[in-house]
CSV table of C-alpha atoms and ligand atoms in Angstrom, one decimal:
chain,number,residue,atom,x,y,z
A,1,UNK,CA,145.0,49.8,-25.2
A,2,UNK,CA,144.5,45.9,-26.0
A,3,UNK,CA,143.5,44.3,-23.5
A,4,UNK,CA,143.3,40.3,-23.4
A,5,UNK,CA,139.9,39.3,-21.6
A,6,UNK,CA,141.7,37.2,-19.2
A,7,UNK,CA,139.1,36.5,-16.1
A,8,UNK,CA,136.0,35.6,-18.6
A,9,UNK,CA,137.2,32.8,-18.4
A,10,UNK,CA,137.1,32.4,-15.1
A,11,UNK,CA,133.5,33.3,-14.7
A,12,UNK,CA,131.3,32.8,-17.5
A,13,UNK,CA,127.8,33.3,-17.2
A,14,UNK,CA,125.7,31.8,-19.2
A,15,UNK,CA,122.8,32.3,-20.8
A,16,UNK,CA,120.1,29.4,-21.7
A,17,UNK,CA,118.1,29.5,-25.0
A,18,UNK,CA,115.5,26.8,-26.5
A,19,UNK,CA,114.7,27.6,-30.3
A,20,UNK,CA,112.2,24.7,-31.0
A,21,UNK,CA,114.5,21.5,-29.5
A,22,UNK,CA,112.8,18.8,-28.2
A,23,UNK,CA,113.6,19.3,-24.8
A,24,UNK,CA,116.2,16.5,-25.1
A,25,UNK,CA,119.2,19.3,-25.0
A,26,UNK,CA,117.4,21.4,-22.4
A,27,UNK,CA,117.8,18.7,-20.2
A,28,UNK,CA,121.0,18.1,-20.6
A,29,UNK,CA,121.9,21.4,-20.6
A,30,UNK,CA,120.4,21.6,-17.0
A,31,UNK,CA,122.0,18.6,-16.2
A,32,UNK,CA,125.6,20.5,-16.1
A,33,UNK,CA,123.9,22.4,-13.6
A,34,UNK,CA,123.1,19.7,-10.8
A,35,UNK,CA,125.7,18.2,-8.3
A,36,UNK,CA,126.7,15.1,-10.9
A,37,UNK,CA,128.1,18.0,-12.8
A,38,UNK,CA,128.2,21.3,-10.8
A,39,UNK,CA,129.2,24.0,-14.0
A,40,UNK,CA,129.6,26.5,-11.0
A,41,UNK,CA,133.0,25.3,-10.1
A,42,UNK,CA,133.9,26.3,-13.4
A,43,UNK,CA,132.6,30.3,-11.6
A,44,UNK,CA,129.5,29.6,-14.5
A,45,UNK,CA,126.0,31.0,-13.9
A,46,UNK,CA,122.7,30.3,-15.5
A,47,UNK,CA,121.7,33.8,-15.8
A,48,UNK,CA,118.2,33.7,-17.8
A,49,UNK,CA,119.4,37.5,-18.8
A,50,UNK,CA,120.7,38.6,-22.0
A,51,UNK,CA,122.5,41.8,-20.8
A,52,UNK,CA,124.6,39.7,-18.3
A,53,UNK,CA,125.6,36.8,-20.4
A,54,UNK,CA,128.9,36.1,-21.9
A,55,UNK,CA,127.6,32.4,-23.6
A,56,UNK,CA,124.5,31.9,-25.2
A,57,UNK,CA,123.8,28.3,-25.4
A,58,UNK,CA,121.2,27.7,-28.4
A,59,UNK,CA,119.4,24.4,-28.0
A,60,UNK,CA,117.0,23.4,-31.5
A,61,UNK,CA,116.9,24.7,-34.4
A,62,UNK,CA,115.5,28.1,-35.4
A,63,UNK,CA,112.1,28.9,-36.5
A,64,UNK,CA,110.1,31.3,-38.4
A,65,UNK,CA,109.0,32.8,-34.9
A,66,UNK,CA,112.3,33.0,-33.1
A,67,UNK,CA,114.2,33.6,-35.8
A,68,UNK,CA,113.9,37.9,-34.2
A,69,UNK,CA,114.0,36.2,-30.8
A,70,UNK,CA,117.5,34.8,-31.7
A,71,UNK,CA,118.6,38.1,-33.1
A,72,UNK,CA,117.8,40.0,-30.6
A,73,UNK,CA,119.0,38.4,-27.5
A,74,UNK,CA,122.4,37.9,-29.7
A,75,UNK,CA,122.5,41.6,-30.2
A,76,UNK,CA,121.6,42.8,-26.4
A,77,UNK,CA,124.9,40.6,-25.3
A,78,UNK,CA,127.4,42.6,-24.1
A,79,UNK,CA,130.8,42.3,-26.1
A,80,UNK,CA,132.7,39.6,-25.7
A,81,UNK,CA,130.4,37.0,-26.6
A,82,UNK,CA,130.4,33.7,-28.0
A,83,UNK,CA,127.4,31.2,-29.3
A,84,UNK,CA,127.6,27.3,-28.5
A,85,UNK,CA,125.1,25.5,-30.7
A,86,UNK,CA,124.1,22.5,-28.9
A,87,UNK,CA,123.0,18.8,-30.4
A,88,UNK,CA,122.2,17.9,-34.1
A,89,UNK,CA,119.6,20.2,-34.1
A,90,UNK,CA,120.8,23.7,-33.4
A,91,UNK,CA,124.0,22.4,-36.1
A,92,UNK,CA,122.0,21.6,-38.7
A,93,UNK,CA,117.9,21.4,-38.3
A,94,UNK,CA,118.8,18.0,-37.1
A,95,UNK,CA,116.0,15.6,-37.6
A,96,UNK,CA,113.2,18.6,-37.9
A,97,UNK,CA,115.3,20.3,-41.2
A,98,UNK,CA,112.2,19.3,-43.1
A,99,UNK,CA,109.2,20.8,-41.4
A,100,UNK,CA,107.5,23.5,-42.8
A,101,UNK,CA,108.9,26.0,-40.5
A,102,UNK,CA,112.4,25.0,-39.5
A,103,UNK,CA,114.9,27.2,-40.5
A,104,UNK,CA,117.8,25.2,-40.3
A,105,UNK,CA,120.8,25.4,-38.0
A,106,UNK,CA,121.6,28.4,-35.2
A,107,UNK,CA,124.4,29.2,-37.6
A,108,UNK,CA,122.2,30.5,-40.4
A,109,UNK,CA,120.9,33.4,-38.0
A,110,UNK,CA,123.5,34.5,-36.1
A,111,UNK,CA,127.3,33.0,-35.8
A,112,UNK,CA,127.9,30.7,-34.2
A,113,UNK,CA,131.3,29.7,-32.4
A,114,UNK,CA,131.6,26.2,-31.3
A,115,UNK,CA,128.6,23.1,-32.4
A,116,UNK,CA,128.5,20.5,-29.9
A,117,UNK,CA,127.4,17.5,-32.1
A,118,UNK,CA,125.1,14.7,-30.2
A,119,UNK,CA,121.5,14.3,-29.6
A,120,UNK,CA,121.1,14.5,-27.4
A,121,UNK,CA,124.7,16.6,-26.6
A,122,UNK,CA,126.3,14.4,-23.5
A,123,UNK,CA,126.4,16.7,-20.2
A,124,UNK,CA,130.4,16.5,-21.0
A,125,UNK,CA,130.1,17.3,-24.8
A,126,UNK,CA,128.0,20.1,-23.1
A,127,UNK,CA,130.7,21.4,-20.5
A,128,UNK,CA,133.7,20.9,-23.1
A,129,UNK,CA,132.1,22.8,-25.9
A,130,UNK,CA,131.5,25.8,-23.2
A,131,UNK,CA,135.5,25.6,-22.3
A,132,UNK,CA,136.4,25.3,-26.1
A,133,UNK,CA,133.9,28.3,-26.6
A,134,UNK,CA,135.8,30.0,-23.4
A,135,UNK,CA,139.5,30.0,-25.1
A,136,UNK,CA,137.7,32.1,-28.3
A,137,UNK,CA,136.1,34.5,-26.0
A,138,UNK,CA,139.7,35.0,-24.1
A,139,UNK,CA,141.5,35.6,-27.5
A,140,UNK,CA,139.7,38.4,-28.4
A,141,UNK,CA,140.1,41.8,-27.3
A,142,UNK,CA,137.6,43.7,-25.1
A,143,UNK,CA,136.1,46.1,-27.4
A,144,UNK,CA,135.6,48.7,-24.1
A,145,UNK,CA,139.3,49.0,-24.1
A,146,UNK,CA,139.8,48.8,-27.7
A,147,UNK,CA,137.0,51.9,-28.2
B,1,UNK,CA,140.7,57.2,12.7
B,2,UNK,CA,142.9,57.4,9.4
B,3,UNK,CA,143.4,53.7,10.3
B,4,UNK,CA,139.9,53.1,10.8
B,5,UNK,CA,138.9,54.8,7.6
B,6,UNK,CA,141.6,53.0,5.9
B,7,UNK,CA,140.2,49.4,6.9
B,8,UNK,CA,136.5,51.0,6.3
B,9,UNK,CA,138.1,51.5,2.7
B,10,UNK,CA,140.0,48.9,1.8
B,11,UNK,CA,139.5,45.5,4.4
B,12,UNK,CA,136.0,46.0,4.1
B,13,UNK,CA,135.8,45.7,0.5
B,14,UNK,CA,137.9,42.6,1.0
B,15,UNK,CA,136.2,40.9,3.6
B,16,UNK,CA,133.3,41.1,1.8
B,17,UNK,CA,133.8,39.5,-1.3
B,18,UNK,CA,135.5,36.4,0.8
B,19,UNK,CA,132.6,36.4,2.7
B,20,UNK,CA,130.2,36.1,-0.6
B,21,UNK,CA,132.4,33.3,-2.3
B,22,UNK,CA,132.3,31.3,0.9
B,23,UNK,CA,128.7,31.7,1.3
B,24,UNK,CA,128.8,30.1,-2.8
B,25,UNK,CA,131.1,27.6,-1.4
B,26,UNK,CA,129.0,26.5,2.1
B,27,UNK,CA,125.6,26.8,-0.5
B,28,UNK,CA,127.0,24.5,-3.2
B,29,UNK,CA,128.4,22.0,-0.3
B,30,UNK,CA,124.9,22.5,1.2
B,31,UNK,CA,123.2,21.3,-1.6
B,32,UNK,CA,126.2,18.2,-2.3
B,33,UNK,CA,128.1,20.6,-5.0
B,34,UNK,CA,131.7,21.5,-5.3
B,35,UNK,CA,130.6,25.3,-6.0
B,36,UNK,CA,133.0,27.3,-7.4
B,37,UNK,CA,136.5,28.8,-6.5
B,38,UNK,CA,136.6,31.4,-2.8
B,39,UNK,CA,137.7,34.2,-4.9
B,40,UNK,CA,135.1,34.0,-7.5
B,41,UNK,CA,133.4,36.9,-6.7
B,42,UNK,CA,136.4,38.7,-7.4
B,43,UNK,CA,137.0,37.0,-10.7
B,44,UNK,CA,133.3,38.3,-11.5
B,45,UNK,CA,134.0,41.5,-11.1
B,46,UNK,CA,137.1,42.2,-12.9
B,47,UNK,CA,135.5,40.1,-15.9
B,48,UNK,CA,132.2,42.4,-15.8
B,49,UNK,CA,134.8,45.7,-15.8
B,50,UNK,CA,136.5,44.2,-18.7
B,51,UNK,CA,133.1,43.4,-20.6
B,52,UNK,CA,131.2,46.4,-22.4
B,53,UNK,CA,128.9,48.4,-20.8
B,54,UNK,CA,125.9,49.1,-22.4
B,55,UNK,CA,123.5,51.5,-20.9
B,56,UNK,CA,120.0,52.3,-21.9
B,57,UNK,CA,120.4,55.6,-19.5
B,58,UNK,CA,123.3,57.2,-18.9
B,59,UNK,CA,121.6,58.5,-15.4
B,60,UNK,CA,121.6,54.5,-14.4
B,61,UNK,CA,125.2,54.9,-13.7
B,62,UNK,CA,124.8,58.0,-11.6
B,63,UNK,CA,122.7,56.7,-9.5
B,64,UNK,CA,124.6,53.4,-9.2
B,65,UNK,CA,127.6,55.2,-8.3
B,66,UNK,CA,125.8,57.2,-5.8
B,67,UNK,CA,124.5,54.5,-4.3
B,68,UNK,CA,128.2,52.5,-3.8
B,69,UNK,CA,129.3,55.8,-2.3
B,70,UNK,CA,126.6,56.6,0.2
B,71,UNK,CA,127.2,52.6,1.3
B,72,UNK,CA,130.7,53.6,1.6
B,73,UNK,CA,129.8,56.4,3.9
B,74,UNK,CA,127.5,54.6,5.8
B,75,UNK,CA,130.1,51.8,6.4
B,76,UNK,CA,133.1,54.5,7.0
B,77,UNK,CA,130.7,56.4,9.7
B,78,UNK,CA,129.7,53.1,11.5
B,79,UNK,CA,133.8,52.2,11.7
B,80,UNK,CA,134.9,55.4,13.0
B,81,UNK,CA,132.0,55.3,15.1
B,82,UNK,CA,130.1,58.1,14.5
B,83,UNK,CA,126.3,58.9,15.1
B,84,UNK,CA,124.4,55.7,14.7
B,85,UNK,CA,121.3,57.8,13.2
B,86,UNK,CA,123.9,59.3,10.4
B,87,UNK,CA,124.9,55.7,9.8
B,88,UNK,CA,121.6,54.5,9.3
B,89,UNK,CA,120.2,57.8,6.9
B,90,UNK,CA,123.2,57.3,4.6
B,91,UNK,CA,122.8,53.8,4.3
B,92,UNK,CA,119.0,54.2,3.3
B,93,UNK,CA,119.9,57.1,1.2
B,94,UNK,CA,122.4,54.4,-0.8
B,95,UNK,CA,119.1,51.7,-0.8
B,96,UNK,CA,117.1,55.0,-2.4
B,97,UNK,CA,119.5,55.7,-5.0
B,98,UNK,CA,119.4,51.4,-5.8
B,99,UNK,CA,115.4,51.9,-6.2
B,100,UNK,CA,115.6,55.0,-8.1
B,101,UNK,CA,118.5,53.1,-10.5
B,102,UNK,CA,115.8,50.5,-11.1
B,103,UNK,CA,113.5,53.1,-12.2
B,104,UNK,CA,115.2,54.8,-14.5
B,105,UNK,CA,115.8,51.3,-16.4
B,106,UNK,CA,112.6,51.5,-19.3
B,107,UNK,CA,112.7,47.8,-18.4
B,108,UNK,CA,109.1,46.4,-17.0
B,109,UNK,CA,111.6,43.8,-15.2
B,110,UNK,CA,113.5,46.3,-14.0
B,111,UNK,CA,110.4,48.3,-12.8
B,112,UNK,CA,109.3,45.4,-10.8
B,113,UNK,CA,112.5,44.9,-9.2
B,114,UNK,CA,112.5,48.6,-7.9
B,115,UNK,CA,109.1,47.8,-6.4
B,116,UNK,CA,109.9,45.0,-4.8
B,117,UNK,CA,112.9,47.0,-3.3
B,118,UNK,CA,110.9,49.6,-2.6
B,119,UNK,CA,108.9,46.7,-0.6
B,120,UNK,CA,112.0,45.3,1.1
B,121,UNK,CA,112.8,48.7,2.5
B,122,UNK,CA,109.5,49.6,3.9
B,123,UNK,CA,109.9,45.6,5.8
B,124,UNK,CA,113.4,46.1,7.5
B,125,UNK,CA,113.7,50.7,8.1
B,126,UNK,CA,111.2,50.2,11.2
B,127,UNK,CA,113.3,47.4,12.8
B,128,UNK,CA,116.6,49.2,12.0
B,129,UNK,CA,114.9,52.9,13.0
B,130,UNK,CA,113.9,51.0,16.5
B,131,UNK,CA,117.1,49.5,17.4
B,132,UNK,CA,119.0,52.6,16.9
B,133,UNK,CA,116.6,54.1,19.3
B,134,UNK,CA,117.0,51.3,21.7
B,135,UNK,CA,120.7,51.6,21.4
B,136,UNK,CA,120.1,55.0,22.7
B,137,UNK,CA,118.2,54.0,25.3
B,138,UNK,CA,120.9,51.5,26.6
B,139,UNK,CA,123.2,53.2,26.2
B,140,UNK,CA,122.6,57.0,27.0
B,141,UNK,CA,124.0,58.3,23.5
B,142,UNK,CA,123.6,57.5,19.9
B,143,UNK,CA,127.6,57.1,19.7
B,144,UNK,CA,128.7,54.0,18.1
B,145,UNK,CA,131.7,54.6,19.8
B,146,UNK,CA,130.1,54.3,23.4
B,147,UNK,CA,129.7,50.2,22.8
B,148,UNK,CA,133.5,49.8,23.4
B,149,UNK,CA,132.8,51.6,26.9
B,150,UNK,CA,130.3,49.1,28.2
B,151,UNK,CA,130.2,46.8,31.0
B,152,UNK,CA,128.2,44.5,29.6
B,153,UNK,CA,127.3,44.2,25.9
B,154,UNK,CA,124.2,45.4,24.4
B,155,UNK,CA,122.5,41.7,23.9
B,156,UNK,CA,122.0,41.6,27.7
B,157,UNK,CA,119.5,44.5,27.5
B,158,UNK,CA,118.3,44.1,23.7
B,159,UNK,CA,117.6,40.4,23.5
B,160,UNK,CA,114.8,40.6,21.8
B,161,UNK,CA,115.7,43.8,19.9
B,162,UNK,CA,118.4,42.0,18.3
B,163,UNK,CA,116.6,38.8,17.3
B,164,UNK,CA,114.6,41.1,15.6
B,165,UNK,CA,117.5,42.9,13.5
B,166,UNK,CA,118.4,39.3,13.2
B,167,UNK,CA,115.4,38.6,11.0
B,168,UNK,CA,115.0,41.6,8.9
B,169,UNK,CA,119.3,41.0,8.1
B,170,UNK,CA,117.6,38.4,5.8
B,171,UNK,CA,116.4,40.8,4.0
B,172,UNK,CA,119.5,43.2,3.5
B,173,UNK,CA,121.6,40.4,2.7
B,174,UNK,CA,119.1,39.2,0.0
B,175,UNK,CA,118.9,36.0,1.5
B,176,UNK,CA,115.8,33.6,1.1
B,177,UNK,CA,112.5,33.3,1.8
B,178,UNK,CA,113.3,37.4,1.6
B,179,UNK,CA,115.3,37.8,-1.8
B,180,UNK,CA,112.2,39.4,-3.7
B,181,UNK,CA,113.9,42.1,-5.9
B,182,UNK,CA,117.3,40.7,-6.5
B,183,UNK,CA,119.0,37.1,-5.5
B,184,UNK,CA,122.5,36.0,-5.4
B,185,UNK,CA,121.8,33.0,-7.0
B,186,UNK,CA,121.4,31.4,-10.3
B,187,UNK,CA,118.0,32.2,-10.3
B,188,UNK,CA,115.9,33.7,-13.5
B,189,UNK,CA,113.8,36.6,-14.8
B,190,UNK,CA,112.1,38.4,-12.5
B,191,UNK,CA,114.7,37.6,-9.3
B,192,UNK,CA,117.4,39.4,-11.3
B,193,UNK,CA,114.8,41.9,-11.3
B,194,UNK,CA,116.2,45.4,-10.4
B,195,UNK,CA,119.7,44.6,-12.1
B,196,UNK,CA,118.2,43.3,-15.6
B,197,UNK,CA,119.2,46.5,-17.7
B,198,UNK,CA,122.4,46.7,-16.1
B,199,UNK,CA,126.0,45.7,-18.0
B,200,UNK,CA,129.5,45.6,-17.1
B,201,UNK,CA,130.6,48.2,-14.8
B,202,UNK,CA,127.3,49.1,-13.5
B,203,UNK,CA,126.8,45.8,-12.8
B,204,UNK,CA,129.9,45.7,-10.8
B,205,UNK,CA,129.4,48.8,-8.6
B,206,UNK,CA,125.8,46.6,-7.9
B,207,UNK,CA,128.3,43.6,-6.4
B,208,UNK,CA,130.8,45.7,-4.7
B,209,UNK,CA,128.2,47.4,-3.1
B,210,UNK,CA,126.4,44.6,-2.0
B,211,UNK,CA,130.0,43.3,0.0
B,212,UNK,CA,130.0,46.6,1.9
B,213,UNK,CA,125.8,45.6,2.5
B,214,UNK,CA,127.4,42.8,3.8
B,215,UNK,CA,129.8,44.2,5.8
B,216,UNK,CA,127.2,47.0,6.9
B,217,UNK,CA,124.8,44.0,8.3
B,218,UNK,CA,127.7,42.1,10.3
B,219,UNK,CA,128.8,45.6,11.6
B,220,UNK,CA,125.3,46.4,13.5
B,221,UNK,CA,125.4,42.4,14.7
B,222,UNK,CA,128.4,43.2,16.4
B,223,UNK,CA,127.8,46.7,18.2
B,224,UNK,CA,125.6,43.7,20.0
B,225,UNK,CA,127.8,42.0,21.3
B,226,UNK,CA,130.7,43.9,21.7
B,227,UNK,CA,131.9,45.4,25.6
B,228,UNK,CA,134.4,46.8,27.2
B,229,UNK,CA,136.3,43.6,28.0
B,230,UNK,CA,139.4,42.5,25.2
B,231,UNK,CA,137.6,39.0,25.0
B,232,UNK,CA,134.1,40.2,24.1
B,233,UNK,CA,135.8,42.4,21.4
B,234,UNK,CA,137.2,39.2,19.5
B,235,UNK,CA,134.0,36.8,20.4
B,236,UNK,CA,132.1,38.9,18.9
B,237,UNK,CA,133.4,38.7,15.5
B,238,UNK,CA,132.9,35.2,15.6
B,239,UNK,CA,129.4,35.4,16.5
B,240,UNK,CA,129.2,37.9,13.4
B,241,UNK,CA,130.3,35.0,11.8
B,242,UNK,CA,127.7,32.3,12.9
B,243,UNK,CA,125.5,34.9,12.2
B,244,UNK,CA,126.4,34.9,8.5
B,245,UNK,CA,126.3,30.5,8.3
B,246,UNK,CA,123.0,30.9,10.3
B,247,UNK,CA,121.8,33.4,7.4
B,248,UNK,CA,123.3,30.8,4.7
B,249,UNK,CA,121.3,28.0,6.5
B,250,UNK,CA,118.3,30.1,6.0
B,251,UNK,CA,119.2,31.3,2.5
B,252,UNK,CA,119.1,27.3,1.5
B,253,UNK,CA,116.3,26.0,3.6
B,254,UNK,CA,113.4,28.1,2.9
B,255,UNK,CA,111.4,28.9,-0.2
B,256,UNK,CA,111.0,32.2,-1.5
B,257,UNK,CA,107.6,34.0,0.1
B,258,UNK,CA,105.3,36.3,-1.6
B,259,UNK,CA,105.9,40.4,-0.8
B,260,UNK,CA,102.7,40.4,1.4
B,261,UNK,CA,103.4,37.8,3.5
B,262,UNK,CA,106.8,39.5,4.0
B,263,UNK,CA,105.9,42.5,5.0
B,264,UNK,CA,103.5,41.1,7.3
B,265,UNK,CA,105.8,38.7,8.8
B,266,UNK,CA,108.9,41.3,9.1
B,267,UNK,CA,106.3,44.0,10.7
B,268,UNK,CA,104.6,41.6,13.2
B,269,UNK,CA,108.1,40.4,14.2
B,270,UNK,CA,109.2,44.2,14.6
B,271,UNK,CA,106.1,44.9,16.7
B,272,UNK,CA,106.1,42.2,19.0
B,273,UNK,CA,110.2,42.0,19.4
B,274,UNK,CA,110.7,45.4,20.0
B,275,UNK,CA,107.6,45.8,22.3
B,276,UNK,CA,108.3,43.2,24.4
B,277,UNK,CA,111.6,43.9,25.1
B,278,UNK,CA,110.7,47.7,25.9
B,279,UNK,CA,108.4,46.3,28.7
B,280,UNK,CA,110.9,44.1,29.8
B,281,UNK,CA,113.5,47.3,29.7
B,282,UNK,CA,110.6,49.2,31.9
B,283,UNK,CA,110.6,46.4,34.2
B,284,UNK,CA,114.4,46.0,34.9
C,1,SF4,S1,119.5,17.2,-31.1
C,1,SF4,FE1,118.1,15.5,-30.5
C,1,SF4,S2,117.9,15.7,-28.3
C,1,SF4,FE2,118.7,17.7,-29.1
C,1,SF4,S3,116.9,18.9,-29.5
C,1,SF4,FE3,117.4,17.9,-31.4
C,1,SF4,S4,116.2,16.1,-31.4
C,1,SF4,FE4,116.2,16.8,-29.3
């Protein structure tokens, strides 16, 4: 049967990753959190757990020591999922592409859906990139239906 | 009694989840936030029985399941009011099954959660064990049904007994400073504890179940304050409800303690409530 995944939208839970970012993002990402922003009107949760998560939000670029970390907590998502790369640095390296053990972007590891450009990413860029990331997530089909 | 088993079934489910997206809403007001929409917890659960469920042990959702229908019992039995003690057994017996889920989840995180539940359990049985039996002793049977009979309500004799239950529901409705092995909020890691392996559907019997927890808690609040007169009947659903904020208050203004200090704390309140008030029975 297909089956559109209509109320993911409606409560995404999120879950928070920093590959080697400067902290910059982090804080920002936090920042949708607080009572300026307040994400959880939106039904979004900062879950800290893989296996609930819907979102992964990938702050920094990726490493030659989370480079498995990455993959892995990609993989133990649950279907649907969807990746937000967040600032310059999780797009492309940013301004740490040339040390000796940056990788490059998120998007090199595992794919990525929506890049929220900035750095550090605005709170808003932040928010909008998750509700851009949201319509992707609610096109697809759940695959438990689907199976 | 088919009515009764109907709204056991059905309202209760119901009430509960409204009553978990208020408490989001009064939380995130609390702490100057919009907070999200009253029906979200409803949202979450459809979306986590659309999502895929990945297990890591097929037994997980056995015991899950058992453990949302033994809280159904124990809610359905308390309704049609049945033998308080039967209430009480299948509602641990559901809390059992939850612990034994956690173990069977390979997870260290998981394990941890399990203890802490395990923990939790051992702080709030004794209170709930000594009410029951004070229940009994106020009322001359272990009938739920015989609080609908009384003169007076319950509270008059049970003061203290009911302050008591009041401060171990803390812990059954994973509220703070008590939330050790799971919390309702957007905490992290170790807090998510007992639920960390679960996905999708599982993860939604865990929620559902908690609303009928929810439910469950309220329902011994009112047997307190319920009587024989029509108005007592409707009050005391409202003072189920101040109950709840007054949780909410709690949830929000304390800081999580360490599982020592709460059993400690939840036994020497047990002790000294429930003593004192038997003297004060004796006296009378
Ligand atoms: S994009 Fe800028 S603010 Fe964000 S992690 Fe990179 S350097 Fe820091």
């Amino acid at each position: 049967m297909v089956f559109k995944m209509k109320f993911i939208k409606k409560s995404p839970w999120i879950l928070h990753y920093d590959g080697s970012s400067c902290n910059g993002c982090d804080i920002e990402v936090l920042a949708c959190l607080t009572p300026l922003y307040d994400i959880e009107r939106f039904g979004a949760i900062n879950t800290g757990n893989p296996k609930h998560a819907d979102l992964l939000l990938i702050t920094g670029s990726v490493n030659e020591q989370n480079i498995s970390v990455v993959k892995q907590l990609y993989e133990q998502m649950p279907n649907p999922k969807a990746v937000v790369a967040i600032g310059v640095c999780a797009a492309t390296g940013g301004i740490f592409k040339d040390c000796y053990n940056v990788q490059g972007g998120v998007g090199e590891v595992i794919p990525v859906d929506i890049y929220v450009p900035g750095c550090a990413a605005r709170p808003e860029a932040i928010i909008e990139g998750v509700v851009l990331a949201l319509n992707k997530l609610e096109r697809r089909k759940s695959p438990r239906k689907d199976a | 009694m088919i009515l009764r088993i109907a709204l056991a079934l059905f309202a209760v489910p119901i009430a509960g989840g409204l009553l978990a997206g208020m408490d989001r809403i009064i939380t995130a007001r609390m702490q100057r936030r919009k907070g999200p929409p009253l029906l979200q917890p409803f949202y979450d659960v459809i979306k986590l029985l659309q999502k895929e469920a990945t297990t890591v042990n097929m037994i997980t959702r056995f015991f899950t399941t058992f453990s949302l229908c033994f809280t159904i019992l124990a809610v359905v039995l308390l309704f049609t009011g049945q033998d308080l003690l039967l209430c009480i057994f299948a509602f641990t017996l559901a809390c059992v099954f939850f612990v034994i889920m956690g173990y069977s989840g390979y997870s260290p995180y998981s394990f941890i959660g399990a203890e802490r539940e395990l923990i939790q359990i051992m702080c709030y049985e004794p209170m709930i064990l000594i009410a029951a039996f004070a229940f009994y002793e106020v009322s001359g049977s272990f009938h739920v049904e015989v609080v609908w009979k009384l003169d007076q309500p319950l509270i008059t004799r049970l003061p203290l007994i009911f302050l008591g239950l009041m401060f171990i529901l803390t812990i059954k409705l994973r509220k703070s400073p008590f939330d050790l092995s799971m919390s309702h909020h957007g905490h992290q890691e170790i807090v998510k504890g007992i639920t960390t392996e679960l996905t999708g559907v599982c993860l939604a019997m865990v929620e559902i179940t908690h609303w009928f927890e929810i439910i469950f808690s309220l329902a011994l609040v009112y047997i307190f304050f319920v009587s024989s007169a029509a108005y007592m009947q409707v009050l005391a659903v409202f003072i189920c409800l101040a109950v709840y904020f007054l949780e909410i208050v709690i949830d929000n203004v304390f800081a999580r303690v360490k599982w020592k200090n709460a059993l400690k704390i939840s036994w020497i309140v047990t002790g000294v409530a429930s003593l004192a008030n038997f003297v004060i029975l004796g006296l009378l």
